[in-house]
Structures are given as C-alpha cells and as structure tokens.
mmCIF file of C-alpha atoms in Angstrom:
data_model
loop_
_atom_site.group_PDB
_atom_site.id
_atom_site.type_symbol
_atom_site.label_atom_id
_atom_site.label_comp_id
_atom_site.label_asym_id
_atom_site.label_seq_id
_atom_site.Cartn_x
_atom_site.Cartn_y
_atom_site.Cartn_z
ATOM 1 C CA UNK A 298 0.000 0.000 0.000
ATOM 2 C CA UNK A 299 1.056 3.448 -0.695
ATOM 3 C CA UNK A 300 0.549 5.409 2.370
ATOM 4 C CA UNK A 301 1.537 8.813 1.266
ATOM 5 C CA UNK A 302 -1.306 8.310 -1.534
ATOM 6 C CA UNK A 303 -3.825 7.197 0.646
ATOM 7 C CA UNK A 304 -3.263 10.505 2.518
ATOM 8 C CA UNK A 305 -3.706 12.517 -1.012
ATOM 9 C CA UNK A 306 -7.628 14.456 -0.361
ATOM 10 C CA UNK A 307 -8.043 12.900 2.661
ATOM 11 C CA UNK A 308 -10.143 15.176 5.746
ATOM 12 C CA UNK A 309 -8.498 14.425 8.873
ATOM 13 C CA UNK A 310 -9.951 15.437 12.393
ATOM 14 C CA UNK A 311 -6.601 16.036 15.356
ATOM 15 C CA UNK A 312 -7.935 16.446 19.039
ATOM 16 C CA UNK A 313 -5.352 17.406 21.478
ATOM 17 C CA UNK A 314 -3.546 19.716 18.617
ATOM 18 C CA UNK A 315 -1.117 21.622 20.965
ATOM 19 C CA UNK A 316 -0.186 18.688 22.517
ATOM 20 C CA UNK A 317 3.480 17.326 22.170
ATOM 21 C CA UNK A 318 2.749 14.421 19.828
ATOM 22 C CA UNK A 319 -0.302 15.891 17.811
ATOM 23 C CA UNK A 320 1.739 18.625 16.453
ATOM 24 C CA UNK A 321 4.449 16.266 14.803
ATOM 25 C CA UNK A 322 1.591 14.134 13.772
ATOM 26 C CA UNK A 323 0.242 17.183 11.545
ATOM 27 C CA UNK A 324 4.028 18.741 10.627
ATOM 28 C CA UNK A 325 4.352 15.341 9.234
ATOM 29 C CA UNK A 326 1.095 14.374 7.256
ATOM 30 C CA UNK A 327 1.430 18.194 5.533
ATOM 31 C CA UNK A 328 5.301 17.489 4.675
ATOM 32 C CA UNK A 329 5.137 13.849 3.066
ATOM 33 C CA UNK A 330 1.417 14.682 1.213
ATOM 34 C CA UNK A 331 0.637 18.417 0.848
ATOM 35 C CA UNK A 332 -2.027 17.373 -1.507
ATOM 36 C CA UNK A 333 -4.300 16.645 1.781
ATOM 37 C CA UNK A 334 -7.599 17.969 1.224
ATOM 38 C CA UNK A 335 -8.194 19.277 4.967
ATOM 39 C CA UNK A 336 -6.498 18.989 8.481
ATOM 40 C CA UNK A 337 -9.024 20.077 11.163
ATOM 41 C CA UNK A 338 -7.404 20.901 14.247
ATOM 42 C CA UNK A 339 -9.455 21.215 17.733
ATOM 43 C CA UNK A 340 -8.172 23.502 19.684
ATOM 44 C CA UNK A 341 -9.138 24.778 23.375
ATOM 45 C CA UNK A 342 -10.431 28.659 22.737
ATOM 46 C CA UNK A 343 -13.328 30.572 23.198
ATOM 47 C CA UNK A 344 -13.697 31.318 19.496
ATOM 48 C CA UNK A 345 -12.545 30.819 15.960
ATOM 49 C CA UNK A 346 -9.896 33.852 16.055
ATOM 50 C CA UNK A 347 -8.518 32.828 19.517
ATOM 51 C CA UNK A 348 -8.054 29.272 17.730
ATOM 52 C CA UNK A 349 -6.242 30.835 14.765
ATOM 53 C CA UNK A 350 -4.170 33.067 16.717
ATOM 54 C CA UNK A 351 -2.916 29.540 19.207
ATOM 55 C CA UNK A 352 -2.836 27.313 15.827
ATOM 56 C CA UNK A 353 -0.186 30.589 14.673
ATOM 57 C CA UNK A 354 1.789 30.795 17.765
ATOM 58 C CA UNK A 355 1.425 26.867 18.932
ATOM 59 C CA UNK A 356 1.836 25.145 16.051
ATOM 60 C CA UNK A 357 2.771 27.060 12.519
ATOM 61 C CA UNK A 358 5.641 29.379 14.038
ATOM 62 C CA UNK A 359 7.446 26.437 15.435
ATOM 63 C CA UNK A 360 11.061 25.762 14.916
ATOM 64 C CA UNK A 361 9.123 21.972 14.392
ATOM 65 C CA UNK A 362 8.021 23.821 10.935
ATOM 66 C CA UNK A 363 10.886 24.985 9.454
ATOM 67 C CA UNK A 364 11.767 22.296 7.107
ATOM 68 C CA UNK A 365 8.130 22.794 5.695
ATOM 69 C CA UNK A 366 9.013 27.151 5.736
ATOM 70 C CA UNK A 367 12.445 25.861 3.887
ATOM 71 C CA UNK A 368 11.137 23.820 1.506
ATOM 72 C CA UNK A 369 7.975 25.757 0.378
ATOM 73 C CA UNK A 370 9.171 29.403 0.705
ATOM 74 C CA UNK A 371 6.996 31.754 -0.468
ATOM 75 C CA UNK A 372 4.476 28.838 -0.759
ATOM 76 C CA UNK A 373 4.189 28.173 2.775
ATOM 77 C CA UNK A 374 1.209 29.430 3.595
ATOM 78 C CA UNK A 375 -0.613 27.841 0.726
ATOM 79 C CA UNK A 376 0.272 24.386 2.636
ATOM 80 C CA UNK A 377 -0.614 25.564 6.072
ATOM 81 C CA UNK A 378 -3.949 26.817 4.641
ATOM 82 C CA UNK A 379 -5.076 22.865 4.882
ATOM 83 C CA UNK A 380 -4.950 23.406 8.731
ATOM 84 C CA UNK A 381 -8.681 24.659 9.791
ATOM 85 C CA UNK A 382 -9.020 25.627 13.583
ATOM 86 C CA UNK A 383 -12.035 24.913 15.236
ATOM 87 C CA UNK A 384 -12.916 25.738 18.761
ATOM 88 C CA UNK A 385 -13.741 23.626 20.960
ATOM 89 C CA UNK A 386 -12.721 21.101 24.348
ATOM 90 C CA UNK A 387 -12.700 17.424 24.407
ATOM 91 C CA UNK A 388 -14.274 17.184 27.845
ATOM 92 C CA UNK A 389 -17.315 18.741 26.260
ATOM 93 C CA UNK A 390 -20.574 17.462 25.165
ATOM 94 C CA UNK A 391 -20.123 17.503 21.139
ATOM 95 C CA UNK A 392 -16.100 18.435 21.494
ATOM 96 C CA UNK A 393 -17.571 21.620 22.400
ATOM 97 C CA UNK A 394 -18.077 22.490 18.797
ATOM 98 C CA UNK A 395 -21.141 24.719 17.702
ATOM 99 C CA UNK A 396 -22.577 25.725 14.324
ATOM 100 C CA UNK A 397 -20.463 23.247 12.128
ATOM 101 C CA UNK A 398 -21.498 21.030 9.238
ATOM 102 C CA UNK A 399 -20.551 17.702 10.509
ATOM 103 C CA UNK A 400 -20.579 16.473 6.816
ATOM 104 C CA UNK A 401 -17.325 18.608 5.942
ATOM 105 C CA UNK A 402 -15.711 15.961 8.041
ATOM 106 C CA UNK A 403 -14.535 12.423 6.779
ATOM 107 C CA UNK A 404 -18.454 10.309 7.349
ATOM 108 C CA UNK A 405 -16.292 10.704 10.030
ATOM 109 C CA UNK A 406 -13.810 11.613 8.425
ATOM 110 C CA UNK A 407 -3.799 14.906 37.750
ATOM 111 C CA UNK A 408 -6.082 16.041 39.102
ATOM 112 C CA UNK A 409 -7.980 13.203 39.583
ATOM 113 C CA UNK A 410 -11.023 15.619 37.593
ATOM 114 C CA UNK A 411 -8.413 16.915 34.773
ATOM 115 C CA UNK A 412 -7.770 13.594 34.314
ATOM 116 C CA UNK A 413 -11.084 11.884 34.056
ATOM 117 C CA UNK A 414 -12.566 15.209 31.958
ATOM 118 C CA UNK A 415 -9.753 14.505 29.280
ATOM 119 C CA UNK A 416 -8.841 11.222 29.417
ATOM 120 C CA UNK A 417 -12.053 9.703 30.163
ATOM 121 C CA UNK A 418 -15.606 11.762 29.200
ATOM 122 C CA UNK A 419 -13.130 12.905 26.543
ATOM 123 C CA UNK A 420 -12.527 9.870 25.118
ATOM 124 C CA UNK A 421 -15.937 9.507 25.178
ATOM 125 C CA UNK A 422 -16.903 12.771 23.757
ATOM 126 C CA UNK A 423 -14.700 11.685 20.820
ATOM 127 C CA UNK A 424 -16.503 8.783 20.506
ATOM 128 C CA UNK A 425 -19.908 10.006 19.926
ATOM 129 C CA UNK A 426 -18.814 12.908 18.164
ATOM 130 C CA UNK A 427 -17.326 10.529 15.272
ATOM 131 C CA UNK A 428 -20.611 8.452 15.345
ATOM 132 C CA UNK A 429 -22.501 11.742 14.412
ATOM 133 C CA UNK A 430 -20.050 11.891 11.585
ATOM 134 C CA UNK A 431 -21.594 10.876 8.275
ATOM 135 C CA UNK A 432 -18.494 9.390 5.962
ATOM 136 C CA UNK A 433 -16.411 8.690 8.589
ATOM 137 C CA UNK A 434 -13.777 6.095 7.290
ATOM 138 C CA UNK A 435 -11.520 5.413 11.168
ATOM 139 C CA UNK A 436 -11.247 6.432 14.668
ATOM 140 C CA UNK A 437 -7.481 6.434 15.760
ATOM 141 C CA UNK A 438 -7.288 6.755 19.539
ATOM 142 C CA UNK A 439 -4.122 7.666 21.853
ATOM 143 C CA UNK A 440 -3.664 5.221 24.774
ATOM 144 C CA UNK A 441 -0.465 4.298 26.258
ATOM 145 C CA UNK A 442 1.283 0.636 26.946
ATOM 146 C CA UNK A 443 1.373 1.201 30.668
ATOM 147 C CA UNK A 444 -2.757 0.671 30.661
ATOM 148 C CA UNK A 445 -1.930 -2.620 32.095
ATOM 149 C CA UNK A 446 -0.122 -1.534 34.840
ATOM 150 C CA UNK A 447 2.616 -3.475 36.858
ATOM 151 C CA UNK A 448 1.689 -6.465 34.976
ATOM 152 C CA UNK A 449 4.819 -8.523 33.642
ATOM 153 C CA UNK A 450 4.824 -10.963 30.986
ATOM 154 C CA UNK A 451 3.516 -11.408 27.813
ATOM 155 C CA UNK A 452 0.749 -8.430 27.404
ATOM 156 C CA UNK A 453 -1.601 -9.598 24.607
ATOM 157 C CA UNK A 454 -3.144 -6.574 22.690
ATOM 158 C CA UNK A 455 -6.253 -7.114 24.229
ATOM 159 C CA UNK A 456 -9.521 -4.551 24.764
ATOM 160 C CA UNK A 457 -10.876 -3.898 28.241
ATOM 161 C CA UNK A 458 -14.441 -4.237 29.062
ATOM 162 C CA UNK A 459 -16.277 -1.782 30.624
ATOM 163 C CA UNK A 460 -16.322 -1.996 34.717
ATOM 164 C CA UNK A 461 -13.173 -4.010 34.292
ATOM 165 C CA UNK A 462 -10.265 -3.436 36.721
ATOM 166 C CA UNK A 463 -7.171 -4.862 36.701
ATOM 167 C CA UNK A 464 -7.534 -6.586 40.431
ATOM 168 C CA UNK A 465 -10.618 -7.788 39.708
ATOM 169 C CA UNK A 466 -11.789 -7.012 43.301
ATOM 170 C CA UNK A 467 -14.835 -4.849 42.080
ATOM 171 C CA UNK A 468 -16.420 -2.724 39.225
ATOM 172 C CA UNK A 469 -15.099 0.242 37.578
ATOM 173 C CA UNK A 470 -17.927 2.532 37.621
ATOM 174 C CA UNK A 471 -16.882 6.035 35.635
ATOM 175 C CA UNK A 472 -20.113 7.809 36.885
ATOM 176 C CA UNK A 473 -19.054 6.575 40.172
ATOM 177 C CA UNK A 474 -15.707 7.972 40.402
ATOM 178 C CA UNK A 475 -16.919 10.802 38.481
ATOM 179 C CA UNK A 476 -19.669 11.594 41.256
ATOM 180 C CA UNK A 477 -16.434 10.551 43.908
ATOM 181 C CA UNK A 478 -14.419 13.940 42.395
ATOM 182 C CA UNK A 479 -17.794 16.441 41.926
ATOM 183 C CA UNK A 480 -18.404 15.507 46.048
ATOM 184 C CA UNK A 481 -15.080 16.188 46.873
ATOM 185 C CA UNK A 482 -14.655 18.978 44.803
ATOM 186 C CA UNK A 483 -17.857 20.826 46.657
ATOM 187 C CA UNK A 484 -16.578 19.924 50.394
ATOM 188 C CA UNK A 485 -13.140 21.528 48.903
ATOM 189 C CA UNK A 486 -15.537 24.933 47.854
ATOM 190 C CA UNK A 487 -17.606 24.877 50.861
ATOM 191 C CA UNK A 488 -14.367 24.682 53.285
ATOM 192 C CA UNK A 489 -12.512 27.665 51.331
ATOM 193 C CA UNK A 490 -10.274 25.260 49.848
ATOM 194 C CA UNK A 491 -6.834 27.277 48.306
ATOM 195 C CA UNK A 492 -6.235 26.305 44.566
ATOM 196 C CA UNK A 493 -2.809 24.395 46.106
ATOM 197 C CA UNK A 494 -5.172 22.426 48.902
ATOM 198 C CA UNK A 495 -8.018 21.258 45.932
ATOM 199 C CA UNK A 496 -4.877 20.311 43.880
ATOM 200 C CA UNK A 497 -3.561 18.130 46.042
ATOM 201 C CA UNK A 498 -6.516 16.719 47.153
ATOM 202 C CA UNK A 499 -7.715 15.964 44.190
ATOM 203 C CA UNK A 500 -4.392 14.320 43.812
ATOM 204 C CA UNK A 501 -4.762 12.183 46.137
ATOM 205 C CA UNK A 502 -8.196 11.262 45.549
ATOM 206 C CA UNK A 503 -7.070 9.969 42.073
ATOM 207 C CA UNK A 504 -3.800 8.243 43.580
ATOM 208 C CA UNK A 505 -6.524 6.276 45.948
ATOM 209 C CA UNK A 506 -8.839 5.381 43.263
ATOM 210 C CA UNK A 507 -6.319 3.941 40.654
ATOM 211 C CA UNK A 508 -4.384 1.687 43.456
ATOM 212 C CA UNK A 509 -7.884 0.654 44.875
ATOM 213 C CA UNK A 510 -8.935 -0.849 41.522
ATOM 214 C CA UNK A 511 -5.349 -2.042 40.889
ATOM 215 C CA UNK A 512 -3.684 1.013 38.629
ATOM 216 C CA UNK A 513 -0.525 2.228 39.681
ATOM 217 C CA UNK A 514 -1.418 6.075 39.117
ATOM 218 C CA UNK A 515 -4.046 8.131 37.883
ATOM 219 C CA UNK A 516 -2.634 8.364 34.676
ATOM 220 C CA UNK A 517 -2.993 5.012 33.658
ATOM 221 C CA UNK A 518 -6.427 4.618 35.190
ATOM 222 C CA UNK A 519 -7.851 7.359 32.753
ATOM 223 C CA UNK A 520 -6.230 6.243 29.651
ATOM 224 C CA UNK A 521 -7.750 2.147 30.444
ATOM 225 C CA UNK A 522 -11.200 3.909 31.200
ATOM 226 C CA UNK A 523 -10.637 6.171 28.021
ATOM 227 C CA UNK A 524 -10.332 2.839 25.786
ATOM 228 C CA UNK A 525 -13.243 1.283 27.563
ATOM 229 C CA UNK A 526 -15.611 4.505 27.047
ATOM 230 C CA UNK A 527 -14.220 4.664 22.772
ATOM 231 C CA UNK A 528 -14.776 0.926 22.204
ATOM 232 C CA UNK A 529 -18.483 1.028 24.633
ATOM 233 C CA UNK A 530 -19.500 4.448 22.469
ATOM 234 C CA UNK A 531 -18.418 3.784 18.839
ATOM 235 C CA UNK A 532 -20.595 1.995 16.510
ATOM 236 C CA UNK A 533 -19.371 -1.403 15.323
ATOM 237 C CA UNK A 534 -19.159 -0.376 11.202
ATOM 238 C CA UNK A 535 -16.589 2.807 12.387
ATOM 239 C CA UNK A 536 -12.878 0.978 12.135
ATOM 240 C CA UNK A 537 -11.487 1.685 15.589
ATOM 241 C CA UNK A 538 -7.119 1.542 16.301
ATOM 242 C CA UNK A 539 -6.060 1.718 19.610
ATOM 243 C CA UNK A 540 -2.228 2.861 19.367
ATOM 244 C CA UNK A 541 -0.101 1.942 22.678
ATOM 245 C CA UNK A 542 2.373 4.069 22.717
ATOM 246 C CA UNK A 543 5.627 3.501 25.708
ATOM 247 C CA UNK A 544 7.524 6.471 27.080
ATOM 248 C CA UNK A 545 7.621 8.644 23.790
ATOM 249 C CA UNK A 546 10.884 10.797 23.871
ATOM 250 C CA UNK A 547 11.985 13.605 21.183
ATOM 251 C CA UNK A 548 11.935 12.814 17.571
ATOM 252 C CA UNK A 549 14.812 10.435 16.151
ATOM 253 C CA UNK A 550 15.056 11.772 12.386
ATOM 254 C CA UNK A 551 12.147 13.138 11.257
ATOM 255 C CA UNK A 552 11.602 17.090 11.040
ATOM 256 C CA UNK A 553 14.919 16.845 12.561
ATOM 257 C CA UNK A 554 16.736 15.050 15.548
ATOM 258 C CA UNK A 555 15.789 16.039 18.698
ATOM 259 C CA UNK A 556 13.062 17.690 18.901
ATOM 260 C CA UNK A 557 11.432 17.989 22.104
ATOM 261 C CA UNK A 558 8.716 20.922 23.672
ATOM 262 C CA UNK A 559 8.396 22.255 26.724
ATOM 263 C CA UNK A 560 10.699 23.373 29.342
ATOM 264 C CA UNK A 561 12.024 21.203 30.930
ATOM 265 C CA UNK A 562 10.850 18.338 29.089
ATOM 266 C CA UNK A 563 8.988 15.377 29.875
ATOM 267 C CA UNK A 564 10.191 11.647 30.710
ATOM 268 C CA UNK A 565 13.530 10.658 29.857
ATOM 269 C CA UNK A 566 14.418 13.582 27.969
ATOM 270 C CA UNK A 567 13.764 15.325 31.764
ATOM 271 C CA UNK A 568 16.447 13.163 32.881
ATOM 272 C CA UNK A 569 19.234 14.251 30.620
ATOM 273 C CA UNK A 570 18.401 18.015 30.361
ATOM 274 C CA UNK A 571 18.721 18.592 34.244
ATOM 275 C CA UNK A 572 21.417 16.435 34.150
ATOM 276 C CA UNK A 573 23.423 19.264 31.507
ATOM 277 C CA UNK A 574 22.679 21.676 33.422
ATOM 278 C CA UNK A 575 24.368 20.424 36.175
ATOM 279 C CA UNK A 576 20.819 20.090 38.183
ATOM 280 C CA UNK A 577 20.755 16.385 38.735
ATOM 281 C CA UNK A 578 23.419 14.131 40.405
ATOM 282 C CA UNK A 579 21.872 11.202 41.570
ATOM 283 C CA UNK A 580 18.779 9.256 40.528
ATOM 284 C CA UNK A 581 17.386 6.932 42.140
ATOM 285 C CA UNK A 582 16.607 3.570 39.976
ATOM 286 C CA UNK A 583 17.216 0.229 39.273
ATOM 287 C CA UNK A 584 20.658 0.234 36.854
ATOM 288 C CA UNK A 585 19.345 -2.859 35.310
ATOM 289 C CA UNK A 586 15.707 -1.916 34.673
ATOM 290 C CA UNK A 587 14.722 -1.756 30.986
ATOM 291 C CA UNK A 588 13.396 1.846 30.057
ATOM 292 C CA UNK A 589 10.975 1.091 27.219
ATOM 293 C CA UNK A 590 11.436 4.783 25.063
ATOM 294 C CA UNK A 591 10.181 5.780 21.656
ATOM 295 C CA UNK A 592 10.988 8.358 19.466
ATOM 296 C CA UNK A 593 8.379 10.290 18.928
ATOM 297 C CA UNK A 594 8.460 10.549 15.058
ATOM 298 C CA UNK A 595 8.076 6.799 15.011
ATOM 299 C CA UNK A 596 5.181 6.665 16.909
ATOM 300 C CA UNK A 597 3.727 9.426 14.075
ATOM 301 C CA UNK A 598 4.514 7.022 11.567
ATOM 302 C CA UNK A 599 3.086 4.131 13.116
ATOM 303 C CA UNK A 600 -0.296 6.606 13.793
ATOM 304 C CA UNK A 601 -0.016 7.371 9.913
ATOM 305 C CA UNK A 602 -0.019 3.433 8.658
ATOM 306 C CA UNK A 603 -2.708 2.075 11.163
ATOM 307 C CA UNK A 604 -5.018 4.951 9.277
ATOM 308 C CA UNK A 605 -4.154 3.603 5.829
ATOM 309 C CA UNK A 606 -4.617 0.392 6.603
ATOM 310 C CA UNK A 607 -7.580 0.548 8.549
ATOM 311 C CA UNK A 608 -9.811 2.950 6.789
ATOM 312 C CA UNK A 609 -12.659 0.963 5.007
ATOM 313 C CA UNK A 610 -12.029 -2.136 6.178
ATOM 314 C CA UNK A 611 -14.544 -4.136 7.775
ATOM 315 C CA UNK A 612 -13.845 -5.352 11.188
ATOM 316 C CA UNK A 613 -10.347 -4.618 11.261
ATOM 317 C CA UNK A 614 -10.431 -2.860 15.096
ATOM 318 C CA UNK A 615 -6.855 -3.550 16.021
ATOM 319 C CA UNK A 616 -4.673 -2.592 18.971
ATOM 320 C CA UNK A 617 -1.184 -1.728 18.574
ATOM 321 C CA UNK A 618 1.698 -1.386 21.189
ATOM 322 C CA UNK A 619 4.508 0.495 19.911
ATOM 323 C CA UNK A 620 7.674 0.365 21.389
ATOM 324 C CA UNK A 621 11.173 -0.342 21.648
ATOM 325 C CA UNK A 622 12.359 -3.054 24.653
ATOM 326 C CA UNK A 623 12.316 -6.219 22.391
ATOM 327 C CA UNK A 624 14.705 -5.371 19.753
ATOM 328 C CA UNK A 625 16.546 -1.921 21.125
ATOM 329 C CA UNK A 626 16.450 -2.717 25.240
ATOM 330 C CA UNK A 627 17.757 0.454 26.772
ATOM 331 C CA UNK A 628 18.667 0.133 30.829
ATOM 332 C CA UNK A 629 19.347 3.037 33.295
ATOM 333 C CA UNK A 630 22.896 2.091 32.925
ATOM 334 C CA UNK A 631 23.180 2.717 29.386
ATOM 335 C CA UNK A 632 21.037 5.871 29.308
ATOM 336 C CA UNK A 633 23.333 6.984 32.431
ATOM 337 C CA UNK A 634 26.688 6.263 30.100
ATOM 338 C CA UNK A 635 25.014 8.404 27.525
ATOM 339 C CA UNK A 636 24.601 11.233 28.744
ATOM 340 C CA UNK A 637 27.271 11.653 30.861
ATOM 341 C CA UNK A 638 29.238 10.916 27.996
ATOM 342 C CA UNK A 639 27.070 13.422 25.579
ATOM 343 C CA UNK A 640 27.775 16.161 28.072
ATOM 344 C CA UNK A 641 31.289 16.018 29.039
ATOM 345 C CA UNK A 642 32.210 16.074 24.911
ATOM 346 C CA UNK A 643 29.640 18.504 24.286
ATOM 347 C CA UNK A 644 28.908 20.418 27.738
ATOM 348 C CA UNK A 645 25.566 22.625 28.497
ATOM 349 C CA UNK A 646 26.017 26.564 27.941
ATOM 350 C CA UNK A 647 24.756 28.373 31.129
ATOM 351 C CA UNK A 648 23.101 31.383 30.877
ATOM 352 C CA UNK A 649 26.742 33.311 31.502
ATOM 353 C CA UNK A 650 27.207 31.337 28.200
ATOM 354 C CA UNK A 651 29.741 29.646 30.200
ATOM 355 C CA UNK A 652 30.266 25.500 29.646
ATOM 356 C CA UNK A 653 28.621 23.596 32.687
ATOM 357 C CA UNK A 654 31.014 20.930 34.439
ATOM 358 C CA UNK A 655 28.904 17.547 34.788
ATOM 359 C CA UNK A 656 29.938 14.977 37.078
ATOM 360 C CA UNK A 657 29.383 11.331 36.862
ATOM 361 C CA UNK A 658 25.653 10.917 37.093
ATOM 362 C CA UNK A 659 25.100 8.761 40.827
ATOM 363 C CA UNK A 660 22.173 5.726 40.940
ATOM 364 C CA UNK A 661 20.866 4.718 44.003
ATOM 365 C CA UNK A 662 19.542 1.548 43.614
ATOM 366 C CA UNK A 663 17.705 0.968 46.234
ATOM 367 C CA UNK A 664 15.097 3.754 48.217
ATOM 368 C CA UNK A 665 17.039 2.779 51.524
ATOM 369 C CA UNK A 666 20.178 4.310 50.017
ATOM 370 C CA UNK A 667 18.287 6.957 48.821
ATOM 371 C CA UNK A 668 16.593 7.857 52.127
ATOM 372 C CA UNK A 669 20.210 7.375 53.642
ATOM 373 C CA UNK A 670 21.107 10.592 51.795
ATOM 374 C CA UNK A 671 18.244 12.743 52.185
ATOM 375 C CA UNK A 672 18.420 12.515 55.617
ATOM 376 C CA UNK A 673 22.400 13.842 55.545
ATOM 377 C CA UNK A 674 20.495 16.909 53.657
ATOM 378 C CA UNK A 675 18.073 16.972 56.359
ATOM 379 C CA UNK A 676 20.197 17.467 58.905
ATOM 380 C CA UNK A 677 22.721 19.742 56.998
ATOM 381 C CA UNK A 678 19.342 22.100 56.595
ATOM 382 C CA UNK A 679 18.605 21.890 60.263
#
C-alpha cells in the first residue's frame, strides 16, 4: 500500500492539537502529502480567532516547521492553509463544537477531575462525536502501553471491558468515580479550599482510586477507562485503532533530531536536560531496569499506517503497542553512560554562556540508600 497516496484528499480530524505528539503528527502528514484535502485541528479557545491566533503561535511558528518554511518558501502558507481551527474542548458534550457542518468531516472523516474530563468523558466525547459523523472512514485513539499496569509478561493486545479493573476485586464505575471527584470537589468549595489544597486533594483522591482498583497512578487509570468509554460508544461499522504508545521521547530523524517541547521536558528527555545543566546528580533507579522509550516521530509514523490500513475495512479494530524493549532494550545504565558521555564532549552553555562541568551521574539503587542521603540533607538544613 502506498501510504503517502492514501493521505492525497483525505479530511483528517486532530484532538489534542497543541499537545506534544499531535503537532508532529500534523508537521508530518502536511510534509510527506501536501495534496491533503483538509487537516481540522481542535483547539481549546473561546472562538474561531482565539483558535487561529494559538494554531499561529502553537503550532505554525514552530522551529518543528521549518523544514516545511524551507522547503515551500513563499508557498508556505498555501500548505498551512489545509490546517482549519475549530474551537472547541474534548471534555465537552459535542467536542464543544457549535454551528459546524458535521458532513465537511470524513463520514467521520492529575487532578484526579483533569484527568477523568480529558482522558475519560473525553474519550468519550470523541466517541460520539465521530458516530454523528456521516463518511467517517476510522477512529485512531491515543492510549499508552502502561494501561496494564505493573503487569509482567507477555501483554496480549487485548480490549478492556467496561467496569473491568485490573484486580478484579470490584467494578469500575466512571459515573461513580466521576460523582467521587464532583463531592469532593464541593466539600473543597464549601471549606474555602486554596487552589494548592483542591490540587492536592484531588491528587490524592485519584492516587486512591487507581491503586484501589489495581492502577498504579491516575494516569494510567484514565487512559484504560478512556479505551473502555471509545470501544463502549463507537458503533461497530466505524474501524477503531487503539495505538499503545511507551515512554515517547523527542523525535529520532524526522523534522529533525531532537526535537522535544516544553521546558524542561517530559520523561527521559527530563532526565538528561537537568542532568546538563548540572541540576541532577543522583537518581534513584534500578541500573538494570529496561526503560521502554520511543521516538516520537516513530510513533507518528506508526499513527499514519494504522489509518491507511484501517480505513474501510470491515472489522479490522486492532490494537497496537509500539515500542522499543524487544529489539533496542535500553537500561538506566546505558542511558546513564550516555549522557554523561554526551555532556562532558559537548557540555551545556549556562546562561553566563559559560560551559557547565557535569559529574558522573550517581544511581541509588535501592530507596534505603536513597533515604540514607536525604536525611544527611536533612540534617545539613537543620
């Protein structure tokens, strides 16, 4: 199959535009086929010019976009034309979306309450929105590997049902834990809560709820309850994928190496920046633990052929986890000799645009050690 003509006058809905993986998910369908008919782009605003103005600033003037700039020059904007903003929220009713022709589309096509809003009812929201779609040809939904938890082994791609938890000690009800964060949410109001107490209590709240039903955080609570509310809510004819991504890192090739957003970074990348900058010197970890990381440019291009291949076929729903452990393992140990040896050739330029020394990077292996030196800090501050 050839993927980039597939793509050629193809409408494509992206939810969660602004976010990290979304925007090299659209860089990358407008570089390899400009002849897309449409790219709609939801994005959080309270109306269409407020959209433009973040699809300007949060997406187009990106350095992420300057191979496209390069390449089409005084063209540009003639490609970036095929992005349409629309305004609107995911953990709204109808994506939040008002007053638009649904057949323009493609027939188609943590805090504990951020969390279930987006991850969850917004999943959901998704869901129902697509089935309202007249020729919509594929759903492709977001999840993550760690859905499954602490669970070793062999991980089958397998769906979840709805209610199911992973310790099988009782239901999952989402209105339940919905109605568990709206309750503690008005006891937070009525006691004059600070925004720093509801945070944290709403925290914790989520923390509670994902070990009770056998998640280790809230994070992968939401996503496993976001894949049961997509597969419950979409119609059986809509072609469904489920990508499972693993800890997605900055882009290996593709606009360029190394791309990361966000300051500092998230995951791994996290790790080494801090590190440069002479901000970390220990870490606590296992040396020998395998760190399961994925560029994020090849989790775009995995997104890009479970769309071709999926769209119009019959019962093809299909669950993919995408990652890097069985062929590529990466430990602490080698990610530690990496960077220490990235930085010491090539060292961090402070803000005095002076080189920053880096010392061998320290793992504590165990929480006892770790403890062991915190408390030499705590005393030291005493």
């Amino acid at each position: 199959m050839d993927i980039v003509q597939f793509l050629e006058n193809k409408t494509i809905l992206v939810t969660g535009t602004t976010g990290f993986l979304a925007k090299i998910f659209v860089e990358k369908i407008l570089r390899i086929q400009p002849n897309v008919k449409k790219i709609y782009v939801l994005i959080r605003a309270m109306d269409k010019q407020a959209a433009i103005q973040r699809l300007h600033e949060e997406l187009i003037e990106k350095k992420l976009f300057d191979n496209l700039r390069e390449e089409w020059a005084e063209n540009f904007n003639s490609i970036v034309e095929k992005l349409s903003p629309i305004p609107g929220d995911v953990s709204c009713e109808n994506l939040g979306v008002h007053d638009f022709d649904l057949s323009l589309l493609p027939s188609f096509s943590r805090r504990y309450d951020i969390a279930l809003a987006v991850n969850v009812f917004g999943a959901k929201h998704v869901a129902e929105f697509a089935v309202r779609c007249v020729n919509i040809k594929m759903l492709l939904h977001i999840s993550t590997a760690y859905v499954w938890g602490n669970m070793t082994g062999i991980i089958r791609e397998k769906t979840f049902s709805m209610d199911e938890t992973l310790n099988g000690s009782r239901k999952l009800d989402v209105n339940e834990e919905k109605l568990l964060v709206e309750e503690l949410m008005n006891e937070l109001r009525e006691k004059n809560a600070s925004k720093r107490e509801s945070t944290i209590a709403l925290k914790i709240l989520g923390l509670q709820r994902a070990r009770l039903h056998g998640w280790p955080n809230t994070y992968t609570l939401t996503k496993a309850m976001g894949e049961m509310m997509v597969q419950h809510h979409l119609k059986q004819n809509i072609q469904l994928a489920v990508m499972r991504p693993t800890i997605i890192t900055s882009t290996y090739r593709e606009p360029f190496a190394g791309w990361i957003e966000g300051f500092p970074p998230r995951t791994m990348d996290s790790i080494a920046i801090l590190y440069g900058r002479g901000r970390l010197k220990y870490f606590l970890g296992n040396p020998n633990t395998i760190l399961d990381m994925i560029p994020a440019d090849m989790v775009v291009n995995a997104m890009i052929v479970a769309m071709a291949v999926h769209a119009n076929q019959p019962n093809s729903n299909k669950i993919y986890q995408v990652g890097s452990s069985k062929k590529h393992p990466m430990s602490y140990s080698d990610l530690r000799r990496i960077i220490v040896s990235y930085f010491k050739d090539s060292p961090w330029i402070n803000e005095d645009g002076k080189p920053v020394k880096v010392r061998q990077l320290r793992t504590m292996g165990s929480t006892a050690s770790f403890h062991k030196h915190m408390r030499r800090y705590i005393l030291l501050s005493k």
